[in-house]
Coordinates of C-alpha atoms in Angstrom, one line a residue:
M292 CA 19.1 19.3 -46.6
D293 CA 15.9 17.2 -47.2
Y294 CA 15.2 17.3 -43.4
D295 CA 16.7 18.7 -40.3
A296 CA 16.7 15.2 -38.6
I297 CA 16.2 11.6 -39.6
V298 CA 15.3 8.9 -37.0
I299 CA 15.8 5.3 -38.0
G300 CA 13.4 2.8 -36.4
G301 CA 9.9 3.0 -35.1
G302 CA 10.2 1.2 -31.8
H303 CA 10.1 2.7 -28.3
A304 CA 13.3 4.6 -28.7
G305 CA 12.5 5.9 -32.2
I306 CA 9.1 7.1 -31.1
E307 CA 10.5 9.3 -28.3
A308 CA 13.4 10.6 -30.5
C309 CA 11.3 11.7 -33.5
L310 CA 8.6 13.3 -31.2
A311 CA 11.2 15.2 -29.2
L312 CA 12.8 16.6 -32.5
S313 CA 9.5 17.5 -34.2
R314 CA 7.9 19.0 -31.1
E315 CA 10.8 21.4 -30.9
G316 CA 10.0 22.5 -34.4
F317 CA 12.5 20.5 -36.6
E318 CA 11.4 18.9 -39.8
T319 CA 12.0 15.2 -38.9
L320 CA 11.7 12.1 -41.0
L321 CA 11.1 8.6 -39.3
V322 CA 12.3 5.8 -41.5
T323 CA 11.0 2.4 -40.4
Q324 CA 10.8 -1.0 -42.1
S325 CA 7.0 -1.2 -41.4
L326 CA 4.5 1.4 -40.5
D327 CA 2.3 -1.3 -39.0
T328 CA 4.7 -2.2 -36.3
I329 CA 5.4 1.2 -34.8
G330 CA 5.5 0.9 -31.0
R331 CA 5.0 -2.9 -31.1
M332 CA 5.6 -4.8 -27.9
S333 CA 7.8 -7.6 -29.0
C334 CA 7.9 -9.3 -25.7
N335 CA 6.1 -8.6 -22.4
P336 CA 2.9 -6.5 -22.9
S337 CA 3.6 -4.3 -19.9
I338 CA 5.2 -0.9 -19.1
G339 CA 6.9 0.0 -15.9
G340 CA 8.1 -2.1 -13.0
L341 CA 10.9 -1.8 -10.5
A342 CA 13.1 1.1 -11.6
K343 CA 11.5 0.9 -15.0
G344 CA 8.4 2.7 -13.7
N345 CA 10.7 5.5 -12.5
L346 CA 12.1 5.8 -16.0
V347 CA 8.6 6.2 -17.5
R348 CA 7.7 8.9 -15.1
E349 CA 11.0 10.7 -15.8
I350 CA 10.3 10.4 -19.6
D351 CA 6.9 12.0 -18.9
A352 CA 8.4 14.8 -16.8
L353 CA 10.7 15.8 -19.5
G354 CA 7.9 15.9 -22.1
G355 CA 8.1 12.4 -23.6
E356 CA 5.2 10.2 -24.7
M357 CA 5.4 6.7 -23.1
A358 CA 3.3 7.6 -20.0
H359 CA 0.5 8.9 -22.1
L360 CA 0.5 5.8 -24.3
I361 CA 0.2 3.4 -21.3
D362 CA -2.4 5.6 -19.5
S363 CA -4.6 5.3 -22.6
T364 CA -4.1 1.6 -23.2
M365 CA -3.6 -0.1 -19.7
I366 CA -5.6 -3.2 -18.9
Q367 CA -4.2 -3.8 -15.4
Y368 CA -2.3 -1.5 -13.0
R369 CA -0.2 -2.5 -9.9
I370 CA 2.2 -0.9 -7.5
L371 CA 5.1 -3.2 -7.0
N372 CA 6.8 -3.5 -3.6
R373 CA 3.9 -1.7 -1.9
R374 CA 4.9 -3.3 1.5
R375 CA 8.5 -2.0 1.2
G376 CA 10.1 1.4 1.3
P377 CA 9.2 4.2 -1.2
A378 CA 12.6 4.1 -2.8
V379 CA 11.9 0.7 -4.3
Q380 CA 8.2 1.0 -5.1
A381 CA 7.2 1.4 -8.7
P382 CA 4.2 1.4 -10.9
R383 CA 3.6 -1.3 -13.6
A384 CA 0.7 -1.7 -16.0
Q385 CA -0.3 -4.5 -18.4
A386 CA -1.0 -2.9 -21.8
D387 CA -3.5 -3.7 -24.5
K388 CA -0.5 -4.2 -26.8
F389 CA -2.5 -3.8 -30.0
S390 CA -4.1 -0.5 -28.8
Y391 CA -0.7 0.7 -27.6
S392 CA 0.9 0.3 -31.0
R393 CA -2.1 1.8 -32.8
K394 CA -2.1 4.8 -30.4
A395 CA 1.7 5.3 -30.9
K396 CA 1.2 5.3 -34.7
E397 CA -1.7 7.8 -34.5
T398 CA 0.3 10.1 -32.3
L399 CA 3.2 10.2 -34.8
E400 CA 0.8 10.7 -37.8
K401 CA -0.8 13.7 -36.1
Q402 CA 2.4 15.3 -35.0
S403 CA 3.4 18.4 -36.9
H404 CA 6.8 18.6 -38.5
L405 CA 7.1 14.8 -38.4
H406 CA 7.0 12.8 -41.6
L407 CA 6.8 8.9 -41.8
F408 CA 8.4 6.8 -44.5
M409 CA 8.6 3.0 -44.9
D410 CA 11.9 1.7 -46.1
T411 CA 15.0 0.1 -44.7
V412 CA 18.2 2.1 -44.1
T413 CA 21.3 0.3 -45.3
D414 CA 24.0 3.0 -45.1
F415 CA 24.8 6.6 -44.1
I416 CA 25.7 9.7 -46.0
V417 CA 29.0 11.0 -44.6
E418 CA 30.3 14.5 -45.5
D419 CA 33.4 16.1 -44.0
G420 CA 33.5 13.4 -41.4
E421 CA 30.0 13.9 -40.1
C422 CA 26.7 12.0 -40.6
R423 CA 24.6 13.9 -43.1
G424 CA 21.8 11.5 -44.0
V425 CA 20.9 8.0 -45.0
V426 CA 20.8 5.6 -47.9
T427 CA 17.9 3.1 -48.1
E428 CA 17.4 -0.3 -49.5
R429 CA 15.2 1.1 -52.4
G430 CA 18.0 3.5 -53.4
W431 CA 16.9 6.7 -51.7
R432 CA 19.6 9.2 -50.5
I433 CA 18.0 11.4 -47.9
S434 CA 20.0 14.2 -46.3
S435 CA 19.7 15.8 -42.9
S436 CA 21.8 17.6 -40.4
V437 CA 21.5 14.9 -37.6
V438 CA 20.5 11.2 -37.6
V439 CA 19.3 9.2 -34.7
L440 CA 19.8 5.4 -35.0
T441 CA 17.3 3.1 -33.1
T442 CA 17.3 -0.3 -34.8
G443 CA 16.6 -2.4 -31.7
T444 CA 16.9 -6.2 -32.4
F445 CA 16.6 -5.8 -36.1
M446 CA 20.2 -5.1 -37.1
D447 CA 21.3 -8.4 -38.7
G448 CA 18.7 -10.1 -36.5
R449 CA 18.3 -13.9 -36.6
I450 CA 15.6 -15.9 -34.7
F451 CA 16.1 -19.5 -33.4
I452 CA 13.5 -22.2 -32.6
G453 CA 15.3 -25.5 -32.0
E454 CA 16.9 -26.6 -35.2
Y455 CA 15.1 -23.8 -37.2
D456 CA 16.7 -20.4 -37.6
A457 CA 16.1 -17.6 -40.1
S458 CA 17.0 -13.9 -40.7
A459 CA 14.4 -11.8 -38.8
G460 CA 14.1 -9.1 -36.2
R461 CA 10.9 -10.6 -34.8
L462 CA 9.0 -13.7 -35.9
G463 CA 7.5 -13.0 -39.3
E464 CA 9.4 -9.6 -39.7
N465 CA 12.5 -9.1 -41.8
A466 CA 15.8 -8.2 -40.2
A467 CA 17.7 -5.0 -41.2
I468 CA 20.4 -6.3 -43.4
G469 CA 23.4 -4.2 -44.6
L470 CA 23.5 -1.6 -41.9
G471 CA 25.8 -3.5 -39.6
D472 CA 28.3 -3.9 -42.4
S473 CA 28.1 -0.2 -43.1
L474 CA 28.7 0.7 -39.5
R475 CA 31.7 -1.7 -39.2
R476 CA 33.2 -0.2 -42.4
L477 CA 32.9 3.2 -40.7
G478 CA 34.9 1.9 -37.7
F479 CA 32.1 1.1 -35.2
H480 CA 32.7 -1.7 -32.8
T481 CA 29.9 -4.3 -32.9
G482 CA 28.9 -7.4 -31.0
R483 CA 26.1 -9.9 -30.8
M484 CA 23.4 -10.0 -28.1
K485 CA 20.6 -12.4 -27.6
T486 CA 17.1 -12.0 -26.2
G487 CA 13.9 -14.1 -26.3
T488 CA 10.2 -14.2 -25.9
P489 CA 7.8 -17.0 -24.6
A490 CA 5.0 -18.7 -26.4
R491 CA 1.4 -17.2 -26.6
V492 CA -1.5 -19.5 -25.9
L493 CA -5.3 -19.4 -26.4
L494 CA -7.2 -18.1 -23.3
S495 CA -10.2 -20.4 -23.9
S496 CA -7.9 -23.5 -23.9
L497 CA -6.6 -22.7 -20.3
D498 CA -7.8 -24.3 -17.1
L499 CA -8.0 -21.0 -15.2
E500 CA -9.3 -22.7 -12.0
E501 CA -6.0 -24.5 -11.6
M502 CA -4.1 -21.2 -11.3
E503 CA -3.9 -18.4 -8.8
I504 CA -5.8 -15.3 -9.9
Q505 CA -4.0 -11.9 -9.6
E506 CA -6.2 -8.9 -9.7
G507 CA -4.8 -5.4 -10.2
D508 CA -4.8 -2.3 -7.9
K509 CA -6.9 0.8 -8.5
E510 CA -5.7 2.5 -11.7
E511 CA -3.4 5.5 -11.3
P512 CA -1.9 7.5 -14.0
F513 CA 1.8 7.3 -15.1
S514 CA 1.6 10.7 -16.6
F515 CA 1.8 13.8 -14.4
D516 CA -0.6 15.4 -17.0
N517 CA -3.5 13.1 -16.0
D518 CA -5.5 13.3 -12.8
A519 CA -7.0 9.8 -13.1
V520 CA -7.3 6.8 -15.4
S521 CA -10.5 5.0 -16.2
R522 CA -9.8 1.7 -18.0
P523 CA -11.1 -1.8 -18.0
S524 CA -9.0 -4.1 -15.8
L525 CA -8.3 -7.8 -16.6
P526 CA -6.8 -10.3 -14.2
C527 CA -3.5 -12.1 -14.6
Y528 CA -2.9 -15.7 -13.4
V529 CA 0.0 -17.4 -11.7
T530 CA 1.1 -21.0 -12.0
Y531 CA 4.4 -22.9 -11.6
T532 CA 6.6 -25.4 -13.4
N533 CA 7.3 -28.8 -11.8
E534 CA 9.7 -31.7 -11.9
E535 CA 8.0 -33.1 -15.0
T536 CA 8.5 -29.7 -16.8
H537 CA 12.2 -29.7 -15.8
R538 CA 12.7 -33.4 -16.9
I539 CA 11.3 -32.6 -20.4
I540 CA 13.7 -29.6 -20.7
R541 CA 16.7 -31.5 -19.4
E542 CA 16.2 -34.4 -21.8
N543 CA 16.0 -32.1 -24.8
I544 CA 18.7 -29.6 -23.8
S545 CA 20.9 -30.8 -26.6
R546 CA 18.3 -29.5 -29.1
S547 CA 18.5 -26.0 -27.7
P548 CA 20.5 -23.6 -30.0
L549 CA 21.5 -21.9 -26.8
Y550 CA 23.4 -25.0 -25.6
G551 CA 24.2 -26.4 -29.0
G552 CA 26.5 -23.5 -29.9
K553 CA 24.3 -21.9 -32.6
I554 CA 23.6 -18.8 -30.5
V555 CA 26.8 -16.9 -29.7
G556 CA 25.3 -13.6 -28.4
K557 CA 25.1 -12.9 -24.7
G558 CA 21.6 -13.1 -23.2
P559 CA 20.0 -11.2 -20.4
R560 CA 21.2 -12.5 -17.0
Y561 CA 18.1 -11.3 -15.1
C562 CA 15.6 -12.6 -17.6
P563 CA 16.9 -16.1 -18.6
S564 CA 15.1 -18.6 -20.7
I565 CA 13.3 -21.5 -18.9
E566 CA 16.0 -23.9 -20.2
D567 CA 18.7 -21.6 -18.8
K568 CA 16.9 -21.5 -15.4
V569 CA 16.6 -25.3 -15.3
V570 CA 20.3 -25.8 -16.0
R571 CA 21.5 -23.0 -13.7
F572 CA 19.3 -23.9 -10.8
P573 CA 19.1 -27.7 -10.7
D574 CA 17.9 -27.8 -7.1
R575 CA 14.9 -25.4 -7.7
E576 CA 11.7 -27.4 -7.5
R577 CA 9.6 -25.0 -9.4
H578 CA 9.6 -21.6 -11.3
Q579 CA 6.8 -19.1 -11.2
I580 CA 4.9 -18.4 -14.4
F581 CA 2.7 -15.3 -14.9
V582 CA -0.1 -15.8 -17.5
E583 CA -1.0 -12.4 -18.8
P584 CA -3.5 -11.0 -21.3
E585 CA -2.2 -9.3 -24.4
G586 CA -5.3 -7.1 -25.1
L587 CA -9.0 -6.6 -24.6
G588 CA -9.8 -7.8 -28.1
S589 CA -7.4 -10.8 -28.2
E590 CA -7.5 -14.3 -26.8
E591 CA -3.7 -14.5 -26.8
M592 CA -2.1 -14.9 -23.3
Y593 CA 1.6 -14.3 -22.6
L594 CA 3.5 -16.9 -20.6
N595 CA 5.8 -14.7 -18.6
G596 CA 8.7 -16.7 -17.3
L597 CA 8.7 -19.4 -20.1
S598 CA 11.0 -17.7 -22.6
S599 CA 12.7 -20.4 -24.7
S600 CA 14.4 -21.4 -28.0
L601 CA 13.8 -25.1 -27.7
P602 CA 12.0 -26.9 -30.6
E603 CA 8.2 -26.4 -30.9
D604 CA 7.4 -30.0 -30.0
V605 CA 9.5 -29.7 -26.8
Q606 CA 7.8 -26.4 -26.0
R607 CA 4.4 -27.9 -26.3
A608 CA 5.4 -30.8 -24.1
F609 CA 6.8 -28.7 -21.2
I610 CA 3.9 -26.2 -21.4
H611 CA 1.3 -29.1 -21.2
S612 CA 3.1 -30.4 -18.0
I613 CA 2.2 -27.1 -16.1
P614 CA -1.0 -26.8 -14.1
G615 CA -3.6 -24.7 -15.9
L616 CA -1.8 -25.1 -19.2
R617 CA -2.3 -28.9 -19.7
H618 CA -4.7 -28.3 -22.6
A619 CA -3.2 -25.0 -23.8
E620 CA -3.3 -24.3 -27.5
V621 CA -0.1 -22.7 -28.6
M622 CA -0.7 -19.9 -31.0
R623 CA 2.8 -18.5 -31.4
P624 CA 6.0 -20.4 -30.4
A625 CA 8.7 -19.0 -28.1
Y626 CA 11.9 -18.1 -29.8
A627 CA 15.3 -16.5 -29.3
V628 CA 16.6 -13.6 -31.4
E629 CA 20.3 -12.6 -31.9
Y630 CA 21.2 -9.3 -33.2
D631 CA 24.1 -6.8 -33.6
Y632 CA 24.6 -4.1 -31.0
L633 CA 27.1 -1.2 -30.9
D634 CA 29.6 -0.7 -28.1
P635 CA 28.1 2.2 -26.0
L636 CA 31.7 3.2 -24.9
D637 CA 31.8 4.8 -28.3
L638 CA 29.2 7.3 -27.3
Y639 CA 29.4 10.6 -25.5
P640 CA 27.0 11.1 -22.5
T641 CA 24.7 13.0 -25.0
L642 CA 24.5 9.7 -26.9
E643 CA 26.3 11.3 -29.9
S644 CA 28.8 9.0 -31.6
K645 CA 32.5 9.6 -31.0
I646 CA 33.2 7.9 -34.3
L647 CA 30.7 9.7 -36.5
P648 CA 29.6 13.1 -35.3
S649 CA 25.9 14.1 -35.8
L650 CA 24.9 10.5 -35.4
F651 CA 23.1 9.7 -32.2
I652 CA 22.4 6.1 -31.1
A653 CA 19.7 4.9 -28.7
G654 CA 17.8 1.8 -27.5
Q655 CA 18.7 -1.9 -27.7
T656 CA 21.2 -0.9 -30.3
N657 CA 23.3 0.3 -27.3
G658 CA 23.1 -3.1 -25.6
T659 CA 20.1 -2.4 -23.3
S660 CA 16.9 -4.5 -22.8
G661 CA 13.4 -3.3 -22.1
Y662 CA 11.0 -0.8 -23.7
E663 CA 11.5 1.8 -20.9
E664 CA 15.3 1.8 -21.1
A665 CA 15.0 2.2 -24.9
A666 CA 12.4 5.0 -24.6
A667 CA 14.6 6.9 -22.1
Q668 CA 17.6 6.8 -24.4
G669 CA 15.5 7.7 -27.5
L670 CA 14.2 10.8 -25.7
M671 CA 17.6 11.9 -24.7
A672 CA 19.0 11.2 -28.1
G673 CA 16.2 13.3 -29.6
I674 CA 16.7 16.1 -27.1
N675 CA 20.4 16.2 -27.8
A676 CA 20.1 16.0 -31.5
A677 CA 17.7 19.0 -31.2
E678 CA 20.3 20.8 -29.0
R679 CA 23.0 20.2 -31.6
L680 CA 20.7 21.7 -34.4
K681 CA 20.3 24.8 -32.1
G682 CA 24.0 25.1 -31.7
N683 CA 23.7 24.4 -28.0
K684 CA 25.7 22.2 -25.6
G685 CA 24.0 18.9 -25.0
I686 CA 21.7 18.0 -22.0
V687 CA 23.3 15.4 -19.7
L688 CA 21.4 14.2 -16.7
S689 CA 23.5 13.3 -13.7
R690 CA 23.2 10.2 -11.5
T691 CA 22.0 12.5 -8.7
E692 CA 18.9 13.7 -10.5
A693 CA 17.5 10.8 -12.6
Y694 CA 17.4 7.1 -13.3
I695 CA 17.9 8.2 -16.9
G696 CA 21.2 9.7 -15.8
V697 CA 22.3 6.4 -14.2
L698 CA 21.3 4.4 -17.2
I699 CA 23.2 6.5 -19.7
D700 CA 26.2 7.0 -17.4
D701 CA 26.5 3.3 -16.9
L702 CA 26.4 2.6 -20.6
V703 CA 28.9 5.2 -21.8
T704 CA 31.3 4.9 -18.8
K705 CA 31.2 1.1 -18.1
G706 CA 29.9 -0.3 -21.4
T707 CA 28.1 -3.6 -21.3
K708 CA 28.7 -7.2 -22.5
E709 CA 25.2 -8.4 -21.8
P710 CA 21.7 -6.8 -22.2
Y711 CA 21.6 -4.0 -19.7
R712 CA 18.5 -3.7 -17.5
M713 CA 17.8 -0.9 -15.0
F714 CA 17.5 -1.8 -11.3
T715 CA 16.9 0.4 -8.3
S716 CA 20.2 -1.0 -6.9
R717 CA 22.1 0.7 -9.7
A718 CA 21.1 4.2 -8.4
E719 CA 23.1 5.6 -5.4
Y720 CA 20.5 8.2 -4.6
R721 CA 17.3 6.1 -5.2
L722 CA 15.4 7.6 -2.2
S723 CA 15.5 11.0 -3.8
L724 CA 14.8 9.5 -7.3
R725 CA 11.3 8.2 -6.3
H726 CA 8.8 7.9 -9.1
D727 CA 6.6 10.5 -7.5
T728 CA 9.3 13.2 -7.5
A729 CA 10.2 12.9 -11.2
D730 CA 8.3 16.0 -12.2
E731 CA 10.0 18.2 -9.6
R732 CA 13.4 16.9 -10.7
L733 CA 13.0 17.1 -14.4
T734 CA 10.0 19.1 -15.6
P735 CA 12.0 22.4 -15.3
I736 CA 14.5 20.9 -17.8
G737 CA 11.6 20.0 -20.1
I738 CA 10.2 23.5 -19.8
K739 CA 13.6 25.1 -20.4
I740 CA 14.3 23.2 -23.7
G741 CA 10.8 23.8 -24.9
L742 CA 9.6 20.1 -24.8
A743 CA 7.2 20.4 -21.9
A744 CA 3.9 21.8 -23.3
K745 CA 2.3 24.9 -21.8
D746 CA -0.3 23.0 -19.8
K747 CA 2.3 20.7 -18.3
A748 CA 4.3 23.7 -17.1
E749 CA 1.2 25.3 -15.6
R750 CA 0.2 22.0 -13.9
F751 CA 3.7 21.7 -12.5
E752 CA 3.8 25.2 -11.1
R753 CA 0.4 24.6 -9.5
K754 CA 1.6 21.4 -7.9
R755 CA 4.8 23.1 -6.6
R756 CA 2.6 25.8 -4.9
E757 CA 0.4 23.2 -3.3
L758 CA 3.4 21.3 -1.9
D759 CA 4.7 24.5 -0.4
E760 CA 1.2 25.3 1.0
V761 CA 0.8 21.9 2.6
V762 CA 4.3 22.1 4.3
S763 CA 3.5 25.6 5.6
I764 CA 0.1 24.4 7.1
L765 CA 1.9 21.4 8.8
K766 CA 4.6 23.6 10.3
H767 CA 2.1 26.1 11.7
K768 CA -0.5 23.6 13.0
R769 CA -0.1 22.2 16.5
C770 CA -0.9 18.5 17.2
G771 CA -0.2 17.1 20.6
G772 CA 2.1 19.8 21.8
K773 CA 4.3 19.9 18.7
S774 CA 3.9 21.0 15.1
A775 CA 2.1 18.6 12.7
Y776 CA 5.2 18.7 10.6
D777 CA 7.3 17.1 13.5
R778 CA 4.4 14.7 14.3
L779 CA 4.7 13.2 10.9
K780 CA 8.3 12.2 11.6
E781 CA 7.0 9.7 14.2
P782 CA 6.7 6.1 13.1
G783 CA 3.3 5.1 11.8
Q784 CA 1.9 8.6 11.7
D785 CA -0.5 9.2 8.8
I786 CA -1.0 12.7 7.4
R787 CA -4.7 11.9 6.8
E788 CA -5.2 11.0 10.5
L789 CA -4.0 14.4 11.8
G790 CA -7.5 15.9 11.4
I791 CA -6.4 19.1 9.8
A792 CA -9.3 20.6 7.9
E793 CA -7.2 22.8 5.7
L794 CA -5.7 19.8 4.0
A795 CA -9.0 18.3 2.9
D796 CA -9.0 20.0 -0.6
Y797 CA -5.4 19.1 -1.6
P798 CA -4.9 16.2 -4.0
E799 CA -3.9 12.8 -2.6
G800 CA -0.7 12.8 -4.6
V801 CA 0.4 16.1 -3.0
L802 CA -0.3 14.9 0.5
S803 CA 1.5 11.6 0.0
R804 CA 4.5 13.3 -1.5
V805 CA 4.8 15.7 1.5
E806 CA 4.3 12.9 4.0
L807 CA 7.1 10.8 2.4
D808 CA 9.5 13.8 2.2
I809 CA 9.0 14.6 5.9
R810 CA 9.2 11.0 7.0
Y811 CA 12.5 10.4 5.3
S812 CA 13.8 14.0 5.7
G813 CA 16.9 12.8 7.6
Y814 CA 17.9 10.3 5.0
L815 CA 17.2 12.7 2.2
L816 CA 19.4 15.4 3.8
R817 CA 22.2 12.9 4.1
Q818 CA 21.8 11.8 0.5
E819 CA 21.7 15.4 -0.7
R820 CA 25.1 16.0 1.0
E821 CA 26.5 13.0 -0.8
A822 CA 24.9 14.1 -4.1
E823 CA 26.5 17.5 -3.7
K824 CA 30.0 16.0 -3.5
T825 CA 29.2 14.0 -6.6
R826 CA 28.0 17.2 -8.4
R827 CA 31.3 18.9 -7.6
E828 CA 33.2 16.0 -9.2
E829 CA 30.9 16.2 -12.2
N830 CA 31.5 20.0 -12.5
M831 CA 35.3 19.4 -12.9
A832 CA 35.2 19.1 -16.7
I833 CA 37.7 17.3 -18.8
P834 CA 38.1 18.4 -22.5
A835 CA 37.1 15.8 -25.0
D836 CA 40.6 16.1 -26.6
F837 CA 42.5 15.9 -23.3
D838 CA 46.0 14.5 -23.8
Y839 CA 46.4 11.7 -21.2
D840 CA 49.8 10.8 -22.6
S841 CA 51.2 14.1 -21.4
I842 CA 50.3 13.4 -17.8
D843 CA 53.1 11.7 -15.8
G844 CA 52.2 9.4 -12.8
I845 CA 49.2 7.7 -14.4
S846 CA 49.4 3.9 -14.7
S847 CA 49.4 2.4 -18.2
E848 CA 46.2 0.5 -17.6
S849 CA 44.3 3.6 -16.3
R850 CA 45.7 5.7 -19.2
E851 CA 44.4 3.2 -21.8
K852 CA 41.0 3.1 -20.1
L853 CA 40.7 6.9 -19.9
K854 CA 41.7 7.2 -23.6
A855 CA 39.1 4.6 -24.6
V856 CA 36.2 6.1 -22.7
R857 CA 37.3 9.8 -22.9
P858 CA 35.3 10.9 -19.8
L859 CA 33.9 14.5 -19.9
S860 CA 34.2 15.0 -16.1
L861 CA 36.3 13.8 -13.1
G862 CA 33.2 12.1 -11.7
Q863 CA 32.8 10.0 -14.9
A864 CA 36.5 9.2 -14.9
M865 CA 36.2 7.9 -11.3
R866 CA 33.4 5.5 -12.4
I867 CA 35.5 3.8 -15.1
S868 CA 36.1 0.2 -14.1
G869 CA 39.8 -0.4 -13.4
V870 CA 41.0 3.2 -13.1
R871 CA 43.0 3.5 -9.8
V872 CA 42.1 6.0 -7.1
S873 CA 45.7 7.2 -7.1
D874 CA 45.5 7.9 -10.9
I875 CA 42.3 9.9 -10.3
A876 CA 44.2 12.1 -7.8
V877 CA 46.9 12.8 -10.4
L878 CA 44.3 13.5 -13.0
A879 CA 42.5 16.0 -10.7
V880 CA 45.8 17.9 -10.2
A881 CA 46.4 18.1 -13.9
I882 CA 42.9 19.3 -14.6
R883 CA 43.1 22.1 -11.9
S884 CA 46.5 23.2 -13.3
G885 CA 45.2 23.3 -16.9
R886 CA 47.6 20.7 -18.2
G887 CA 46.6 18.2 -20.8

């Protein structure tokens, strides 16, 4: 073998996959179309957000890189939903997108056991029914024991701006042509999806006084490895569309490739284009627009909320109808991009392909949207590719222990027909999946597989001791006739107002964590009981080659769905859309009796 592992694609999924493999000591090759676009932020120059911030902290807890990258390149930090409960709060940071990409590339270049190569993969080497390497556009045949595919929006990508369309994965960057045909020839099920990005405008051409200013919060680190972040902070701005904006869009809607039939791929429901919003919400008087900086050394500003595929002259007209943007100089137009994705139902929960063993697939290639969802999948694909190289069983995170578990389980159990985006509402146990608890939930796994560095393990053990010490102090200290621990269960009680001198030297993060655990202890206990039931269902394993045709009493519809997904546990089988409860009961009896 030329390498132990090959990773295709240098986006957010590819970064995590190749780092996971190489950090575990496997000789890994990253093949990407351009070394200059590693870690590029194609769309919004930010990391984190609702549920997404939780994913970033989980990636970090396991030993991934995304949190380190944003900590070293952020230019504004905010906690979203600060006034709401802790289960739905999340960190989000604007990034200096140019520094982010450069830092990502430097990290890969300096990583031992990792090699970078610029070319386009067009086919796979298949031996004895397994993936054993790749074939490139320039004719290279490179062998490996495992391959991780993370092509993002580039597989047969095509961009659209009004009447103009061209083969591309991003504006000005070539699509990956040929790989989609190779996958279809191998039996993969593919579809088309669509996403888009708004125009970028020149900062000095904006009328900032006509917009609301939005300052950031005090910077806090995403990574559990960092105690603090010291970075410059730039403001964002808020403005709104109006009736004139909407009139311009409505009068030109026939020129939109989205409504003219040129785009057939399904777009993201929760991040629609501005023309989609105007059509779908005709009574809405205005839509909010965030004007966000792209970097410290750049005048480009990102118009968050104005994604579009309308012609450039229409884009300029509706942009100039918006307060603060009336004199805006458009530097890059908005555009839509349509691309091939692979049906995630063809994957095991380890993200290994059911169709071609030893091939792992991650990122937007699986039908997701967002940098964070891609990075989370890339990390798990890299971890499980490494586990396969070791001859071990794969690592599968459950829905009870991580948002990453929810993400992957949703994909491989339910599939997706539109770009999948993570939300807090998708997680049944979100109170116990808070972003501040990610290290306690997942760092032991990172340590066990050898991905968490020694200093991360030491820091984690120190924090765990501090948490136990603070709880012990609170239980033994009396405040107003009861223990300080019980006092914190009272509404409005703050741990810092108890006046306990012994707590003064403990980090703020430790105190906040204990306070939240105590305050919501009743809810957490109830959720833990529900989670234990789920874990019992997950522990009832179903062999991958289980013969559903041999089980009497299962409906034809459920039988076909079970055969298509091939769940690896009773819990996963229960979550398949359309499988009847009565059929699950029959299946459970069959599993217990050893039939099938």
